[in-house]
Tab-separated table of C-alpha atoms and ligand atoms in Angstrom:
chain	number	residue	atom	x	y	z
J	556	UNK	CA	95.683	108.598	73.296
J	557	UNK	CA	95.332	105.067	74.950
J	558	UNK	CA	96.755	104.884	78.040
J	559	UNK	CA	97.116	101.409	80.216
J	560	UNK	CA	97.318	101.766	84.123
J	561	UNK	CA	98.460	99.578	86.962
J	562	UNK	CA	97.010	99.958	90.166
J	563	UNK	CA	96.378	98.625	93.816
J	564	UNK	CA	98.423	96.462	95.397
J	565	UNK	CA	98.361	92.451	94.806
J	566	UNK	CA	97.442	89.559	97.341
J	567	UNK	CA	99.563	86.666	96.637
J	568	UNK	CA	97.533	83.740	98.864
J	569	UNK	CA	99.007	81.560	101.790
J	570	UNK	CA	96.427	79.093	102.346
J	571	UNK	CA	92.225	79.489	101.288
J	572	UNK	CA	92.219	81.994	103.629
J	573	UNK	CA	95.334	84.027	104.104
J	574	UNK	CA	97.956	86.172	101.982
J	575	UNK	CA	100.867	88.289	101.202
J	576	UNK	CA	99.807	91.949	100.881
J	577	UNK	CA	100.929	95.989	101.115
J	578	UNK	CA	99.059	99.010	102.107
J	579	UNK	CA	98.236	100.230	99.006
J	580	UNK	CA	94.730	101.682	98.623
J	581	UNK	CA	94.356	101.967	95.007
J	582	UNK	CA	93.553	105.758	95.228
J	583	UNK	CA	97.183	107.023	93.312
J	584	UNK	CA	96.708	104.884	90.946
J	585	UNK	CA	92.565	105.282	90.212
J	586	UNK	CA	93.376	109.441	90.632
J	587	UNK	CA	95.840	109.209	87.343
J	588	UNK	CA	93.109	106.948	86.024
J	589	UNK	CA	90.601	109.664	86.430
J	590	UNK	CA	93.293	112.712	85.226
J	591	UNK	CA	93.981	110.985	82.061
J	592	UNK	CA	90.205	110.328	81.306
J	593	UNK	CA	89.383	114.399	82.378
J	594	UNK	CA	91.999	114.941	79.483
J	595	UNK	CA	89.981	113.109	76.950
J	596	UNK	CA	91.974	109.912	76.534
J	597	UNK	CA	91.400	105.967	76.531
J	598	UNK	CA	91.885	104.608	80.019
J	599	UNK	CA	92.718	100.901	80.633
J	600	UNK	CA	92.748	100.145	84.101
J	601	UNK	CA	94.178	97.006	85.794
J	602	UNK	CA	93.589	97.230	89.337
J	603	UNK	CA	94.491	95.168	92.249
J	604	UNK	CA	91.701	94.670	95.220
J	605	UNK	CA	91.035	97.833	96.666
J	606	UNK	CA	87.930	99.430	97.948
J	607	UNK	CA	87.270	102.610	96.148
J	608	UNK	CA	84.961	102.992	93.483
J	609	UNK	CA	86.652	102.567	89.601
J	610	UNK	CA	86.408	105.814	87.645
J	611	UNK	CA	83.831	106.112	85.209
J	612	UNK	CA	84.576	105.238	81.716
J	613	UNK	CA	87.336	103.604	81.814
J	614	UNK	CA	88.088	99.659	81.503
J	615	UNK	CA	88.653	98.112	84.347
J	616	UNK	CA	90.423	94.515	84.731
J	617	UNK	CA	90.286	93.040	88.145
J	618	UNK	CA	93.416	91.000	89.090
J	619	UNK	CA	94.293	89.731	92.372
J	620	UNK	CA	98.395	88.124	92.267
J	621	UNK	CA	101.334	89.362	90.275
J	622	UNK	CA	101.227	86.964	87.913
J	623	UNK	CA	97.695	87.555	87.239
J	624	UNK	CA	98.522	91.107	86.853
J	625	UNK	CA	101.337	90.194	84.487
J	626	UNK	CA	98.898	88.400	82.513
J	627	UNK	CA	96.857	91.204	82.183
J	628	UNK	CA	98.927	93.552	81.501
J	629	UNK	CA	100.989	91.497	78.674
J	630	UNK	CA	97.863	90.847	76.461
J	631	UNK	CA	96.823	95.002	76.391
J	632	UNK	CA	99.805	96.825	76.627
J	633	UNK	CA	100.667	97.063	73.338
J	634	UNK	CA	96.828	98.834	72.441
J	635	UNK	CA	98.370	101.536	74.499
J	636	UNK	CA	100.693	104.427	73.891
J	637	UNK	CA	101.074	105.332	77.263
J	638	UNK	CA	101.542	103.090	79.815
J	639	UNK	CA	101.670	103.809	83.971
J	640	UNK	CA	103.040	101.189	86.271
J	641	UNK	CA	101.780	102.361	89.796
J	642	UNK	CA	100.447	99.478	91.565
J	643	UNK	CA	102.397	98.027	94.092
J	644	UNK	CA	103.104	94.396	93.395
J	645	UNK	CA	104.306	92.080	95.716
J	646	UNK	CA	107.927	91.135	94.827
J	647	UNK	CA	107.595	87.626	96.342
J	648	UNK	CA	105.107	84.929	96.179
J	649	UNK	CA	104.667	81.733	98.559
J	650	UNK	CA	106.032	78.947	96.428
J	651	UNK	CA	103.490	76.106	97.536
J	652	UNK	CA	99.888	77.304	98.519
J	653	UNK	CA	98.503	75.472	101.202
J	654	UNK	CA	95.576	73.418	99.627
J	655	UNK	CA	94.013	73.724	102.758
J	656	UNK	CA	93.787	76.092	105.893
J	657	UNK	CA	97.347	75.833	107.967
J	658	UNK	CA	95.894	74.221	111.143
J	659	UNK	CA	98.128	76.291	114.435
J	660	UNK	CA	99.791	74.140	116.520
J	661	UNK	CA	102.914	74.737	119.092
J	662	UNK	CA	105.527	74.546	116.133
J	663	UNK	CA	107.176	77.210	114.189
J	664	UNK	CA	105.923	77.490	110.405
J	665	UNK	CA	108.328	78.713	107.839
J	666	UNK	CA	107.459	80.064	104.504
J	667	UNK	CA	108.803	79.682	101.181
J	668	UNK	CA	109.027	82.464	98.770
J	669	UNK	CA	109.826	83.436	95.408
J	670	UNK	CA	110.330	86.085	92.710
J	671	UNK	CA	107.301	87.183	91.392
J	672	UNK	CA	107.648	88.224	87.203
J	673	UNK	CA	108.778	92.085	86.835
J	674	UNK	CA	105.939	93.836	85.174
J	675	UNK	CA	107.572	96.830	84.460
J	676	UNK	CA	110.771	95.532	83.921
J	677	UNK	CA	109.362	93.276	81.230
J	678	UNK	CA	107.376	96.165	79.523
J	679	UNK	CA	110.133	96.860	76.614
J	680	UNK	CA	112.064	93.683	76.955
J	681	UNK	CA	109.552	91.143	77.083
J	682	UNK	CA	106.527	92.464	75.821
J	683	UNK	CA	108.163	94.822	73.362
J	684	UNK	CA	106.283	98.284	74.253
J	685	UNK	CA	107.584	101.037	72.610
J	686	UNK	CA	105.058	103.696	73.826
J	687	UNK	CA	105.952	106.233	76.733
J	688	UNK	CA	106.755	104.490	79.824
J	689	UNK	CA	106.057	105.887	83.354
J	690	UNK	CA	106.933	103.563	86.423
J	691	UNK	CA	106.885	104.303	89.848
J	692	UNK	CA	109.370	103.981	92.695
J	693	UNK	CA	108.490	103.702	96.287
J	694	UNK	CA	112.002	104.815	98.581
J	695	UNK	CA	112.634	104.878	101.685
J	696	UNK	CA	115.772	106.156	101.268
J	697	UNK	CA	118.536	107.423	98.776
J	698	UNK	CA	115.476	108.821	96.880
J	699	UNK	CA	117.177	110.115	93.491
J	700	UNK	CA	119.931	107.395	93.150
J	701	UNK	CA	117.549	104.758	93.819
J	702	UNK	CA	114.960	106.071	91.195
J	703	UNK	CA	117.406	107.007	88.430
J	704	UNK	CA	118.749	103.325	88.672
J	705	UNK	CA	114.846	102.279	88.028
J	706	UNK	CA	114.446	104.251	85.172
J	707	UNK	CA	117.707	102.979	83.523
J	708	UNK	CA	117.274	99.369	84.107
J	709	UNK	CA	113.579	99.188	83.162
J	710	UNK	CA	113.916	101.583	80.075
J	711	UNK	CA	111.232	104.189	81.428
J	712	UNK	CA	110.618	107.461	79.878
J	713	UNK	CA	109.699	108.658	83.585
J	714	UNK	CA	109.735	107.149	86.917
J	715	UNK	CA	107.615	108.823	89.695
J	716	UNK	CA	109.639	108.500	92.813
J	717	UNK	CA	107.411	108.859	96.431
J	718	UNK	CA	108.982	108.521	99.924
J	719	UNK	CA	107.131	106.102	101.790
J	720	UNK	CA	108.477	106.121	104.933
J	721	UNK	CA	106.414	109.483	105.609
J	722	UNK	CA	103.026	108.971	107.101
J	723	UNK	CA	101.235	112.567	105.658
J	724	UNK	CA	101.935	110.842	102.089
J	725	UNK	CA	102.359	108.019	99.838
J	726	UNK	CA	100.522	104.691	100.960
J	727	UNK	CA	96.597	104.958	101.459
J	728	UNK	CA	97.136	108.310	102.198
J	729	UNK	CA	94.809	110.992	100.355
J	730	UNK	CA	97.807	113.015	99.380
J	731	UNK	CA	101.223	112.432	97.995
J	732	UNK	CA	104.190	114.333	96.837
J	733	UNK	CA	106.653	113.291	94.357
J	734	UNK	CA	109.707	113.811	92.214
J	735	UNK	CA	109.229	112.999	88.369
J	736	UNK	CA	112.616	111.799	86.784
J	737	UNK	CA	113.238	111.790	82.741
J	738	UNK	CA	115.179	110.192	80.414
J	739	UNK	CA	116.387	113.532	79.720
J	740	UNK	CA	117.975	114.327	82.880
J	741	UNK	CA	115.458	116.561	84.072
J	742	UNK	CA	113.658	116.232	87.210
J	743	UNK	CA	110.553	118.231	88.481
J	744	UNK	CA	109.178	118.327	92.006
J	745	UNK	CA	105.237	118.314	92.419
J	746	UNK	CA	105.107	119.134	96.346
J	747	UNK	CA	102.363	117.822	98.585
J	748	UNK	CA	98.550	117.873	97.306
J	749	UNK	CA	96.111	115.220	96.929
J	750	UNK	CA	96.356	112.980	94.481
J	751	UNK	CA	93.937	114.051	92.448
J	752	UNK	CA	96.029	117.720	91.701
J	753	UNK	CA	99.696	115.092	91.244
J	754	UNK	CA	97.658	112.820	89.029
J	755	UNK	CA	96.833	116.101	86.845
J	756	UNK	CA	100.307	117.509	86.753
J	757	UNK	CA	101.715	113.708	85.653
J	758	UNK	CA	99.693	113.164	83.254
J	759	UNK	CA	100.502	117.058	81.838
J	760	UNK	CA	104.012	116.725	82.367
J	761	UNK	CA	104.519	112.895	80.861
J	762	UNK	CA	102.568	114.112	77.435
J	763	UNK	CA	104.172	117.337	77.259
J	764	UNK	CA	108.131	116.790	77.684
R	1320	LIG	O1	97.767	102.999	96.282
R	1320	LIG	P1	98.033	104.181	97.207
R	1320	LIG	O2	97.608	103.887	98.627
R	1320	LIG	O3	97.439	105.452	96.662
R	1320	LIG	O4	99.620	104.387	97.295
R	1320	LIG	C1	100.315	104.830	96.167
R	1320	LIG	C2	101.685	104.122	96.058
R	1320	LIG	C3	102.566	104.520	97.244
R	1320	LIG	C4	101.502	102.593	96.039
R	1320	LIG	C5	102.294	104.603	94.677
R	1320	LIG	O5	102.467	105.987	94.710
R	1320	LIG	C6	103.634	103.900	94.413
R	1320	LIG	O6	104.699	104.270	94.899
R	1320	LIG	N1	103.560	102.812	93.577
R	1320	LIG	C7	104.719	101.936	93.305
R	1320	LIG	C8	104.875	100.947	94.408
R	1320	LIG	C9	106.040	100.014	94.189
R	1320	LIG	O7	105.841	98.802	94.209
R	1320	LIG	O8	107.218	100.563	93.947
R	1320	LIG	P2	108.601	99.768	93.689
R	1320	LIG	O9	109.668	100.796	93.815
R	1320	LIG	O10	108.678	98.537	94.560
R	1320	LIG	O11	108.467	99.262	92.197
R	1320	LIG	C10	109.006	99.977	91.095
R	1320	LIG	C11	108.100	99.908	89.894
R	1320	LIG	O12	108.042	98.569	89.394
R	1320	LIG	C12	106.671	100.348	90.129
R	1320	LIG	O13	106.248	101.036	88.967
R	1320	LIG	C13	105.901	99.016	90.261
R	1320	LIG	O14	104.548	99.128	89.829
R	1320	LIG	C14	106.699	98.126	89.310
R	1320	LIG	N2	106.740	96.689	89.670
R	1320	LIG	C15	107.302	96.280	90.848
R	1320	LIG	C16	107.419	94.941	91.112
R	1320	LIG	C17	106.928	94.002	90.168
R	1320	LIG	N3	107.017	92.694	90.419
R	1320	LIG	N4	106.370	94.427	89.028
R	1320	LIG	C18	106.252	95.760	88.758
R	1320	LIG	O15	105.731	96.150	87.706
């Protein structure tokens, strides 16, 4: 099978020098990269900047902002049949990008966001995917409600929820533990491991159910 993979988080820029970010190391992401390619499939990866090394074989597309990530993700999802939303893109963007380095001076600056585009959430409306469709949900709270509502709006086959207000887990951590939700109404828990062991079990459990 070909499976496409988002990953990292993005940097949406402030000025030449500066920009919008998140603490995501790439390493959930690259892990399921790595588990799907163990398993003998086609791996498409499209990674945010991070600083671990890509997994061998598989095709990596470097993006840097949301939209560029959009982009790339648009033009190759539909080579895929599965496709894995785990990157953590910035929901806002600055809306005018200082041409030049914002000089400090005594005076308050104020910055102007908006939306970035949904990647996920256009995956069956706007790109037309029909393959099986895995998003992610980072919670800090209400956990289940929160990710059920995800998978329902964004017509996923699974969404991998994570609480990330836990330090031992979740963001650049080495190990994570999670709650799978399907379509179906079935839920399974992985508890905590690295990410290399979840990334094994998701990958099982999304081709199997
Ligand atoms: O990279 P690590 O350090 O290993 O950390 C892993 C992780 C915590 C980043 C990962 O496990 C995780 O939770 N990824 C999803 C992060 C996230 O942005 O969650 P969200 O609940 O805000 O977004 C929901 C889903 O929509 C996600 O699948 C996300 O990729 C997708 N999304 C969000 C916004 C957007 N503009 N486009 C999207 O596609």
């Amino acid at each position: 099978m070909r499976f496409l993979i988002t990953a990292g988080p993005t940097r949406e820029p402030i000025d030449p020098v500066r920009y919008l970010s998140n603490r995501s190391s790439g390493k959930m992401g690259y892990a399921l990269a790595k588990a799907a390619r163990n398993a003998g499939h086609e791996v498409t990866l499209i990674s945010g900047p991070v600083s671990i090394p890509a997994p061998e074989s598989t095709d990596l597309v470097r993006v840097e902002t949301a939209v560029e990530m959009f982009d790339a993700v648009k033009i190759r999802i539909n080579e895929a049949d599965v496709a894995i939303f785990c990157a953590a893109v910035a929901d806002y963007r600055i809306k005018e990008i200082s041409a030049e380095k914002i000089k400090k001076n005594d005076e308050e600056v104020t910055l102007t966001l908006m939306q970035n585009p949904d990647i996920l959430g256009s995956a069956r409306s706007e790109f037309g995917f029909t393959g099986r469709l895995v998003g992610f949900a980072a919670e800090t709270e209400n956990v289940e409600a929160n990710a059920r509502g995800k998978l329902e709006r964004k017509g996923c086959d699974f969404v991998v929820a994570n609480d990330v207000s836990r330090r031992d887990i979740g963001f650049d951590r080495d190990a994570n533990e999670v709650i799978l939700f399907a379509a179906d109404g079935s839920t399974m828990r992985l508890d905590r491991a690295s990410k290399d062991e979840i990334a094994k079990a998701i990958i099982q459990h999304i081709l199997t159910r």
